mmCIF file of C-alpha atoms in Angstrom:
data_model
loop_
_atom_site.group_PDB
_atom_site.id
_atom_site.type_symbol
_atom_site.label_atom_id
_atom_site.label_comp_id
_atom_site.label_asym_id
_atom_site.label_seq_id
_atom_site.Cartn_x
_atom_site.Cartn_y
_atom_site.Cartn_z
ATOM 1 C CA MET A 1 -1.286 6.633 -11.665
ATOM 2 C CA VAL A 2 0.971 9.558 -10.887
ATOM 3 C CA LYS A 3 2.455 9.906 -7.458
ATOM 4 C CA THR A 4 3.407 13.325 -6.176
ATOM 5 C CA GLY A 5 7.065 13.889 -5.301
ATOM 6 C CA GLU A 6 7.275 13.955 -1.543
ATOM 7 C CA SER A 7 10.730 15.349 -0.992
ATOM 8 C CA SER A 8 10.504 18.056 -3.611
ATOM 9 C CA ALA A 9 7.023 19.337 -2.823
ATOM 10 C CA ARG A 10 6.692 19.590 0.925
ATOM 11 C CA SER A 11 3.424 21.213 1.880
ATOM 12 C CA GLY A 12 3.328 24.292 4.118
ATOM 13 C CA ASP A 13 1.342 22.237 6.625
ATOM 14 C CA GLU A 14 4.122 19.674 6.875
ATOM 15 C CA SER A 15 6.847 22.313 7.268
ATOM 16 C CA SER A 16 4.889 23.949 10.051
ATOM 17 C CA LEU A 17 4.249 20.598 11.751
ATOM 18 C CA ILE A 18 7.994 19.802 11.623
ATOM 19 C CA LYS A 19 8.857 23.148 13.243
ATOM 20 C CA ARG A 20 6.309 22.529 16.001
ATOM 21 C CA LEU A 21 7.664 18.995 16.572
ATOM 22 C CA GLN A 22 11.198 20.380 16.784
ATOM 23 C CA ALA A 23 9.939 22.904 19.364
ATOM 24 C CA GLY A 24 8.693 19.962 21.457
ATOM 25 C CA GLU A 25 5.020 20.940 21.208
ATOM 26 C CA GLN A 26 2.852 18.146 22.656
ATOM 27 C CA ALA A 27 -0.126 19.012 20.411
ATOM 28 C CA ALA A 28 2.082 18.650 17.327
ATOM 29 C CA PHE A 29 3.111 15.162 18.458
ATOM 30 C CA ASP A 30 -0.561 14.258 19.038
ATOM 31 C CA GLU A 31 -1.337 15.392 15.495
ATOM 32 C CA ALA A 32 1.604 13.497 14.008
ATOM 33 C CA VAL A 33 0.798 10.317 15.948
ATOM 34 C CA ARG A 34 -2.729 10.328 14.567
ATOM 35 C CA ALA A 35 -1.610 11.066 11.012
ATOM 36 C CA TYR A 36 1.367 8.715 10.695
ATOM 37 C CA THR A 37 0.876 5.824 13.126
ATOM 38 C CA PRO A 38 -1.428 3.747 10.847
ATOM 39 C CA SER A 39 1.116 3.622 8.021
ATOM 40 C CA MET A 40 4.025 3.172 10.474
ATOM 41 C CA LEU A 41 2.246 0.081 11.793
ATOM 42 C CA LEU A 42 1.939 -1.213 8.227
ATOM 43 C CA VAL A 43 5.705 -0.923 7.805
ATOM 44 C CA ALA A 44 6.361 -2.650 11.138
ATOM 45 C CA ARG A 45 3.898 -5.441 10.377
ATOM 46 C CA PHE A 46 5.791 -6.190 7.200
ATOM 47 C CA TYR A 47 8.557 -7.555 9.458
ATOM 48 C CA LEU A 48 6.945 -8.349 12.806
ATOM 49 C CA ASP A 49 3.894 -9.941 14.375
ATOM 50 C CA PRO A 50 1.138 -7.428 15.301
ATOM 51 C CA ALA A 51 2.046 -7.113 19.007
ATOM 52 C CA SER A 52 5.783 -6.653 18.338
ATOM 53 C CA ALA A 53 4.919 -4.173 15.570
ATOM 54 C CA GLU A 54 2.917 -2.056 18.024
ATOM 55 C CA ASP A 55 5.841 -2.106 20.490
ATOM 56 C CA ALA A 56 8.306 -1.151 17.750
ATOM 57 C CA VAL A 57 6.212 1.832 16.610
ATOM 58 C CA GLN A 58 5.791 2.952 20.206
ATOM 59 C CA GLU A 59 9.591 2.870 20.685
ATOM 60 C CA VAL A 60 10.089 4.779 17.441
ATOM 61 C CA TRP A 61 7.856 7.628 18.605
ATOM 62 C CA ILE A 62 9.931 7.958 21.787
ATOM 63 C CA LYS A 63 13.117 8.084 19.675
ATOM 64 C CA VAL A 64 11.507 10.674 17.410
ATOM 65 C CA VAL A 65 11.173 13.113 20.329
ATOM 66 C CA GLN A 66 14.989 13.511 20.215
ATOM 67 C CA ALA A 67 15.686 12.555 16.599
ATOM 68 C CA ILE A 68 13.349 15.167 15.109
ATOM 69 C CA GLN A 69 15.989 17.776 16.017
ATOM 70 C CA SER A 70 18.317 16.283 13.418
ATOM 71 C CA PHE A 71 15.619 15.881 10.729
ATOM 72 C CA GLU A 72 17.054 17.673 7.711
ATOM 73 C CA GLY A 73 14.085 17.425 5.402
ATOM 74 C CA ARG A 74 15.788 15.491 2.629
ATOM 75 C CA ALA A 75 12.796 13.118 2.538
ATOM 76 C CA SER A 76 9.215 13.779 3.550
ATOM 77 C CA LEU A 77 8.388 13.404 7.235
ATOM 78 C CA LYS A 78 6.350 10.290 6.415
ATOM 79 C CA THR A 79 9.223 8.623 4.531
ATOM 80 C CA TRP A 80 11.680 9.540 7.298
ATOM 81 C CA LEU A 81 9.394 8.025 9.958
ATOM 82 C CA HIS A 82 8.867 4.897 7.872
ATOM 83 C CA ARG A 83 12.621 4.397 7.472
ATOM 84 C CA ILE A 84 13.136 4.609 11.230
ATOM 85 C CA VAL A 85 10.326 2.085 11.779
ATOM 86 C CA ALA A 86 11.792 -0.277 9.178
ATOM 87 C CA ASN A 87 15.223 -0.117 10.845
ATOM 88 C CA GLN A 88 13.731 -0.645 14.288
ATOM 89 C CA ALA A 89 11.638 -3.574 13.036
ATOM 90 C CA LYS A 90 14.588 -5.137 11.215
ATOM 91 C CA ASP A 91 16.580 -4.988 14.465
ATOM 92 C CA GLY A 92 13.708 -6.767 16.189
ATOM 93 C CA LEU A 93 13.720 -9.339 13.435
ATOM 94 C CA ARG A 94 17.434 -10.016 13.804
ATOM 95 C CA LYS A 95 17.028 -10.431 17.546
ATOM 96 C CA ALA A 96 14.194 -12.892 17.062
ATOM 97 C CA GLY A 97 16.156 -14.747 14.372
ATOM 98 C CA ARG A 98 13.333 -14.514 11.839
ATOM 99 C CA GLU A 99 13.863 -13.845 8.184
ATOM 100 C CA ILE A 100 11.593 -12.477 5.534
ATOM 101 C CA ALA A 101 11.177 -14.674 2.506
ATOM 102 C CA MET A 102 9.681 -13.015 -0.508
ATOM 103 C CA ASP A 103 9.565 -14.349 -4.007
ATOM 104 C CA PHE A 104 6.717 -13.618 -6.347
ATOM 105 C CA SER A 105 7.621 -14.970 -9.709
ATOM 106 C CA GLU A 106 4.126 -15.618 -11.115
ATOM 107 C CA PRO A 107 2.524 -12.420 -12.396
ATOM 108 C CA LEU A 108 -0.986 -13.860 -12.759
ATOM 109 C CA GLU A 109 -3.349 -15.182 -10.119
ATOM 110 C CA PRO A 110 -4.006 -18.886 -10.897
ATOM 111 C CA ALA A 111 -7.757 -18.148 -11.110
ATOM 112 C CA LEU A 112 -7.109 -15.621 -13.878
ATOM 113 C CA ASP A 113 -4.342 -17.555 -15.604
ATOM 114 C CA SER A 114 -6.661 -20.548 -16.028
ATOM 115 C CA ARG A 115 -9.006 -18.388 -18.115
ATOM 116 C CA PHE A 116 -6.607 -18.301 -21.083
ATOM 117 C CA ARG A 117 -6.137 -20.955 -23.781
ATOM 118 C CA THR A 118 -2.621 -22.295 -24.243
ATOM 119 C CA ARG A 119 -2.125 -20.043 -27.270
ATOM 120 C CA GLY A 120 -2.800 -17.007 -25.028
ATOM 121 C CA THR A 121 -6.344 -15.977 -26.044
ATOM 122 C CA TRP A 122 -9.245 -15.719 -23.604
ATOM 123 C CA SER A 123 -11.310 -18.852 -23.020
ATOM 124 C CA GLU A 124 -13.294 -17.191 -20.246
ATOM 125 C CA PRO A 125 -13.186 -13.411 -20.706
ATOM 126 C CA PRO A 126 -14.088 -10.856 -18.000
ATOM 127 C CA ARG A 127 -17.812 -10.774 -17.327
ATOM 128 C CA LEU A 128 -17.975 -7.476 -15.436
ATOM 129 C CA LYS A 129 -19.418 -4.500 -17.302
ATOM 130 C CA THR A 130 -16.680 -2.242 -18.642
ATOM 131 C CA THR A 131 -18.806 0.833 -18.002
ATOM 132 C CA GLU A 132 -18.871 0.399 -14.210
ATOM 133 C CA SER A 133 -16.713 2.765 -12.177
ATOM 134 C CA ALA A 134 -14.848 2.134 -8.921
ATOM 135 C CA GLU A 135 -17.324 4.466 -7.206
ATOM 136 C CA GLN A 136 -20.169 2.164 -8.291
ATOM 137 C CA TRP A 137 -18.293 -0.781 -6.806
ATOM 138 C CA LEU A 138 -17.947 1.091 -3.519
ATOM 139 C CA GLU A 139 -21.629 2.055 -3.351
ATOM 140 C CA SER A 140 -22.457 -1.428 -2.103
ATOM 141 C CA GLY A 141 -21.860 -1.893 1.630
ATOM 142 C CA ALA A 142 -21.800 -5.676 1.191
ATOM 143 C CA LEU A 143 -19.142 -5.392 -1.487
ATOM 144 C CA LYS A 144 -17.033 -3.152 0.756
ATOM 145 C CA ALA A 145 -17.304 -5.707 3.555
ATOM 146 C CA CYS A 146 -16.200 -8.386 1.098
ATOM 147 C CA LEU A 147 -13.215 -6.231 0.105
ATOM 148 C CA ASP A 148 -12.202 -5.917 3.771
ATOM 149 C CA LYS A 149 -12.374 -9.673 4.127
ATOM 150 C CA HIS A 150 -10.192 -10.260 1.074
ATOM 151 C CA LEU A 151 -7.624 -7.671 2.129
ATOM 152 C CA THR A 152 -7.426 -9.203 5.594
ATOM 153 C CA ALA A 153 -6.772 -12.575 3.988
ATOM 154 C CA LEU A 154 -3.737 -11.274 2.072
ATOM 155 C CA PRO A 155 -0.321 -12.236 3.449
ATOM 156 C CA GLU A 156 0.796 -9.516 5.898
ATOM 157 C CA GLN A 157 3.797 -8.539 3.783
ATOM 158 C CA HIS A 158 1.715 -8.162 0.635
ATOM 159 C CA ARG A 159 -0.835 -6.054 2.476
ATOM 160 C CA SER A 160 1.854 -3.735 3.887
ATOM 161 C CA ALA A 161 3.468 -3.134 0.503
ATOM 162 C CA LEU A 162 0.122 -2.764 -1.229
ATOM 163 C CA MET A 163 -1.348 -0.319 1.243
ATOM 164 C CA LEU A 164 1.785 1.821 1.450
ATOM 165 C CA TYR A 165 1.683 2.186 -2.340
ATOM 166 C CA GLU A 166 -2.048 2.428 -2.990
ATOM 167 C CA ALA A 167 -3.734 3.810 0.128
ATOM 168 C CA HIS A 168 -0.831 5.845 1.532
ATOM 169 C CA GLN A 169 0.374 6.946 -1.906
ATOM 170 C CA HIS A 170 4.071 6.267 -1.398
ATOM 171 C CA LYS A 171 6.198 6.300 -4.527
ATOM 172 C CA SER A 172 7.229 2.792 -5.561
ATOM 173 C CA GLU A 173 10.959 3.478 -5.012
ATOM 174 C CA ASP A 174 10.164 4.579 -1.443
ATOM 175 C CA VAL A 175 8.156 1.410 -0.763
ATOM 176 C CA CYS A 176 11.041 -0.668 -2.138
ATOM 177 C CA ASN A 177 13.626 1.203 -0.038
ATOM 178 C CA ILE A 178 11.617 1.119 3.170
ATOM 179 C CA LEU A 179 10.558 -2.518 2.942
ATOM 180 C CA GLY A 180 13.639 -3.801 1.136
ATOM 181 C CA VAL A 181 11.701 -5.445 -1.700
ATOM 182 C CA SER A 182 12.795 -5.344 -5.313
ATOM 183 C CA ALA A 183 10.888 -3.195 -7.783
ATOM 184 C CA SER A 184 9.848 -6.294 -9.724
ATOM 185 C CA ASN A 185 8.480 -8.001 -6.595
ATOM 186 C CA LEU A 186 6.513 -4.883 -5.699
ATOM 187 C CA ARG A 187 5.040 -4.762 -9.208
ATOM 188 C CA VAL A 188 3.887 -8.387 -8.884
ATOM 189 C CA ILE A 189 2.368 -7.772 -5.435
ATOM 190 C CA LEU A 190 0.391 -4.804 -6.769
ATOM 191 C CA HIS A 191 -0.709 -6.565 -9.926
ATOM 192 C CA ARG A 192 -1.836 -9.727 -8.163
ATOM 193 C CA ALA A 193 -3.737 -7.786 -5.498
ATOM 194 C CA ARG A 194 -5.619 -5.891 -8.207
ATOM 195 C CA GLN A 195 -6.426 -9.175 -9.954
ATOM 196 C CA ARG A 196 -7.747 -10.597 -6.692
ATOM 197 C CA ILE A 197 -10.022 -7.594 -6.207
ATOM 198 C CA PHE A 198 -11.285 -7.851 -9.786
ATOM 199 C CA LEU A 199 -11.987 -11.587 -9.424
ATOM 200 C CA MET A 200 -13.693 -10.980 -6.083
ATOM 201 C CA VAL A 201 -15.980 -8.281 -7.498
ATOM 202 C CA GLU A 202 -16.808 -10.449 -10.515
ATOM 203 C CA THR A 203 -17.820 -13.375 -8.285
ATOM 204 C CA PHE A 204 -19.731 -11.076 -5.959
ATOM 205 C CA ARG A 205 -21.670 -9.445 -8.802
ATOM 206 C CA GLU A 206 -22.633 -12.831 -10.245
ATOM 207 C CA THR A 207 -23.417 -14.836 -7.127
ATOM 208 C CA GLY A 208 -23.806 -12.285 -4.318
ATOM 209 C CA LYS A 209 -21.258 -14.378 -2.439
ATOM 210 C CA CYS A 210 -17.989 -13.163 -1.023
ATOM 211 C CA MET B 1 2.215 -10.106 -31.654
ATOM 212 C CA LEU B 2 0.894 -9.427 -28.154
ATOM 213 C CA MET B 3 -1.577 -12.110 -27.027
ATOM 214 C CA CYS B 4 -4.356 -11.523 -24.472
ATOM 215 C CA ARG B 5 -2.450 -13.383 -21.749
ATOM 216 C CA ASP B 6 0.664 -11.264 -22.428
ATOM 217 C CA LEU B 7 -1.467 -8.178 -22.009
ATOM 218 C CA ALA B 8 -2.890 -9.486 -18.723
ATOM 219 C CA VAL B 9 0.672 -9.922 -17.418
ATOM 220 C CA VAL B 10 1.607 -6.269 -18.062
ATOM 221 C CA ALA B 11 -1.819 -4.672 -17.455
ATOM 222 C CA SER B 12 -0.902 -3.029 -14.130
ATOM 223 C CA ASP B 13 2.396 -1.748 -15.547
ATOM 224 C CA TYR B 14 0.356 -0.196 -18.368
ATOM 225 C CA ILE B 15 -2.100 1.370 -15.897
ATOM 226 C CA ASP B 16 0.730 2.822 -13.775
ATOM 227 C CA GLY B 17 2.706 4.113 -16.771
ATOM 228 C CA GLU B 18 5.618 1.727 -16.158
ATOM 229 C CA LEU B 19 5.956 0.388 -19.728
ATOM 230 C CA SER B 20 8.458 1.499 -22.358
ATOM 231 C CA PRO B 21 7.004 3.546 -25.241
ATOM 232 C CA GLY B 22 7.217 0.492 -27.540
ATOM 233 C CA GLN B 23 5.429 -1.815 -25.094
ATOM 234 C CA ARG B 24 2.829 0.864 -24.450
ATOM 235 C CA LEU B 25 2.105 1.168 -28.152
ATOM 236 C CA SER B 26 1.693 -2.626 -28.489
ATOM 237 C CA VAL B 27 -0.771 -2.632 -25.586
ATOM 238 C CA LYS B 28 -2.742 0.277 -27.061
ATOM 239 C CA VAL B 29 -3.003 -1.411 -30.476
ATOM 240 C CA HIS B 30 -4.166 -4.647 -28.822
ATOM 241 C CA LEU B 31 -6.728 -2.786 -26.697
ATOM 242 C CA MET B 32 -8.186 -1.130 -29.800
ATOM 243 C CA MET B 33 -8.935 -4.566 -31.211
ATOM 244 C CA CYS B 34 -9.894 -6.566 -28.097
ATOM 245 C CA ARG B 35 -12.904 -5.691 -25.957
ATOM 246 C CA HIS B 36 -12.142 -8.466 -23.446
ATOM 247 C CA CYS B 37 -8.749 -6.979 -22.664
ATOM 248 C CA ARG B 38 -10.288 -3.496 -22.512
ATOM 249 C CA ALA B 39 -12.672 -4.921 -19.876
ATOM 250 C CA LEU B 40 -9.749 -6.414 -17.951
ATOM 251 C CA VAL B 41 -7.770 -3.158 -17.947
ATOM 252 C CA ASN B 42 -10.837 -1.167 -16.904
ATOM 253 C CA ASN B 43 -11.572 -3.589 -14.078
ATOM 254 C CA LEU B 44 -7.968 -3.603 -12.839
ATOM 255 C CA ARG B 45 -7.983 0.199 -12.938
ATOM 256 C CA ASN B 46 -11.139 0.149 -10.799
ATOM 257 C CA SER B 47 -9.442 -2.304 -8.425
ATOM 258 C CA ALA B 48 -6.495 0.081 -8.004
ATOM 259 C CA THR B 49 -8.883 2.957 -7.239
ATOM 260 C CA VAL B 50 -10.786 0.821 -4.724
ATOM 261 C CA LEU B 51 -7.510 -0.059 -2.984
ATOM 262 C CA GLN B 52 -6.454 3.602 -2.895
ATOM 263 C CA LYS B 53 -9.708 4.575 -1.231
ATOM 264 C CA HIS B 54 -9.635 1.759 1.258
ATOM 265 C CA SER B 55 -8.896 2.860 4.795
ATOM 266 C CA SER B 56 -6.117 0.457 5.396
ATOM 267 C CA GLN B 57 -5.540 0.354 9.063
ATOM 268 C CA GLN B 58 -7.763 0.604 12.068
ATOM 269 C CA VAL B 59 -5.816 1.710 15.123
ATOM 270 C CA ASN B 60 -7.604 1.549 18.427
ATOM 271 C CA GLU B 61 -7.872 4.611 20.621
ATOM 272 C CA ASP B 62 -6.213 2.882 23.549
ATOM 273 C CA TYR B 63 -3.050 2.420 21.479
ATOM 274 C CA PHE B 64 -3.053 6.093 20.442
ATOM 275 C CA ARG B 65 -3.450 7.045 24.104
ATOM 276 C CA ARG B 66 -0.500 4.894 25.185
ATOM 277 C CA VAL B 67 1.747 6.315 22.471
ATOM 278 C CA LYS B 68 0.791 9.879 23.396
ATOM 279 C CA LEU B 69 1.456 9.244 27.113
ATOM 280 C CA ASN B 70 4.900 7.849 26.331
ATOM 281 C CA ILE B 71 5.694 10.855 24.159
ATOM 282 C CA ALA B 72 4.529 13.248 26.883
ATOM 283 C CA GLN B 73 6.882 11.492 29.319
ATOM 284 C CA ALA B 74 9.777 11.615 26.843
ATOM 285 C CA LEU B 75 9.167 15.339 26.245
ATOM 286 C CA GLN B 76 9.143 15.965 29.996
ATOM 287 C CA ASP B 77 12.384 13.974 30.463
ATOM 288 C CA SER B 78 13.981 15.996 27.705
ATOM 289 C CA ARG B 79 12.903 19.303 29.281
ATOM 290 C CA ASP B 80 14.171 18.164 32.710
ATOM 291 C CA LYS B 81 17.516 17.241 31.200
ATOM 292 C CA ASN B 82 17.883 20.615 29.504
ATOM 293 C CA SER B 83 16.815 22.737 32.474
#
C-alpha cells in the first residue's frame, strides 16, 4: 500500500482552501469543518472519552480561527489540525490525570495463532476462497453491518490508529507522531485488525453469523 | 526456513512493503510453495481494502452546527478586534 506524500504534494484545492481560511471566509471554515472533523474526532478519542473529545475538537476549531494565520504549510492541513487536536487532548488528559497504556506485543490474534501446529505449519488453514475480492466482500449488506459491529468493538485507541492509517490514509510516521505510538505498536494494531476482519468474514461466510 | 506461522506474523508488513529485500524474498519463495499462506495474504489484503473503504466516523449534524456557530462567533470577535 503506497501512501501519497502529504507535505510534498499539496493539492491546488488545499492551497486555495488555506488561503480562504486565512482570509477568514466563513464558507471555507464550513467546508473544512465537514472535511476534517471526523478524523480530528478520531485523534481526540484516542486520548479522551467521546464527550470530552467533542469538546476538545470544538475548542481546536476556535483556536484555528487565529492560528491559521501562522500556518506555514510545512505539513498538510490535515496533519497540522491533527497535531493541534492531539496536543489539546493530551492537555485534557493531564488535567484529568489519565494515562494511556499501550502495549501490543503479540502479533497474532489468539484465534489465528491457535490454527498453527507447534512446528509452525497450518493445522487449520484459511477456508475463504482466494479468488474473492474486497469488493465482493462489500457487496453483502449483512457483511458490512457485521464489519461495523466488529470495528465498534475494537478498543478506542486501536480504532483511532487504524482508521487514521487505513480510512484517512495518513502515512504511518504521521500516525505515530500524532498519537505518540511507536512504529512497531502501530504495525501490530494494523495487523491484528486485519486478522480480525479476515476471521470475521470467514465465520460469516461459513455460518451466516456475525 | 520460513514457516507458515512466521509468514502470518509478517504478512501485513509484506502487504504494506515494510519488509527488507531479504525478508521479502523469503516470503515470496514461501508463497510460491504454499497455497494456504497465499490465501491468508490475499484475505488480509482484502481486509485492508475493506478497512480503507469503511466510512470510519459518523458525526451528527447537530455537532457540525455547533462547531460552525462557534467559528462564526470567533470570526466575528476577530473582526471586531481588528476594526
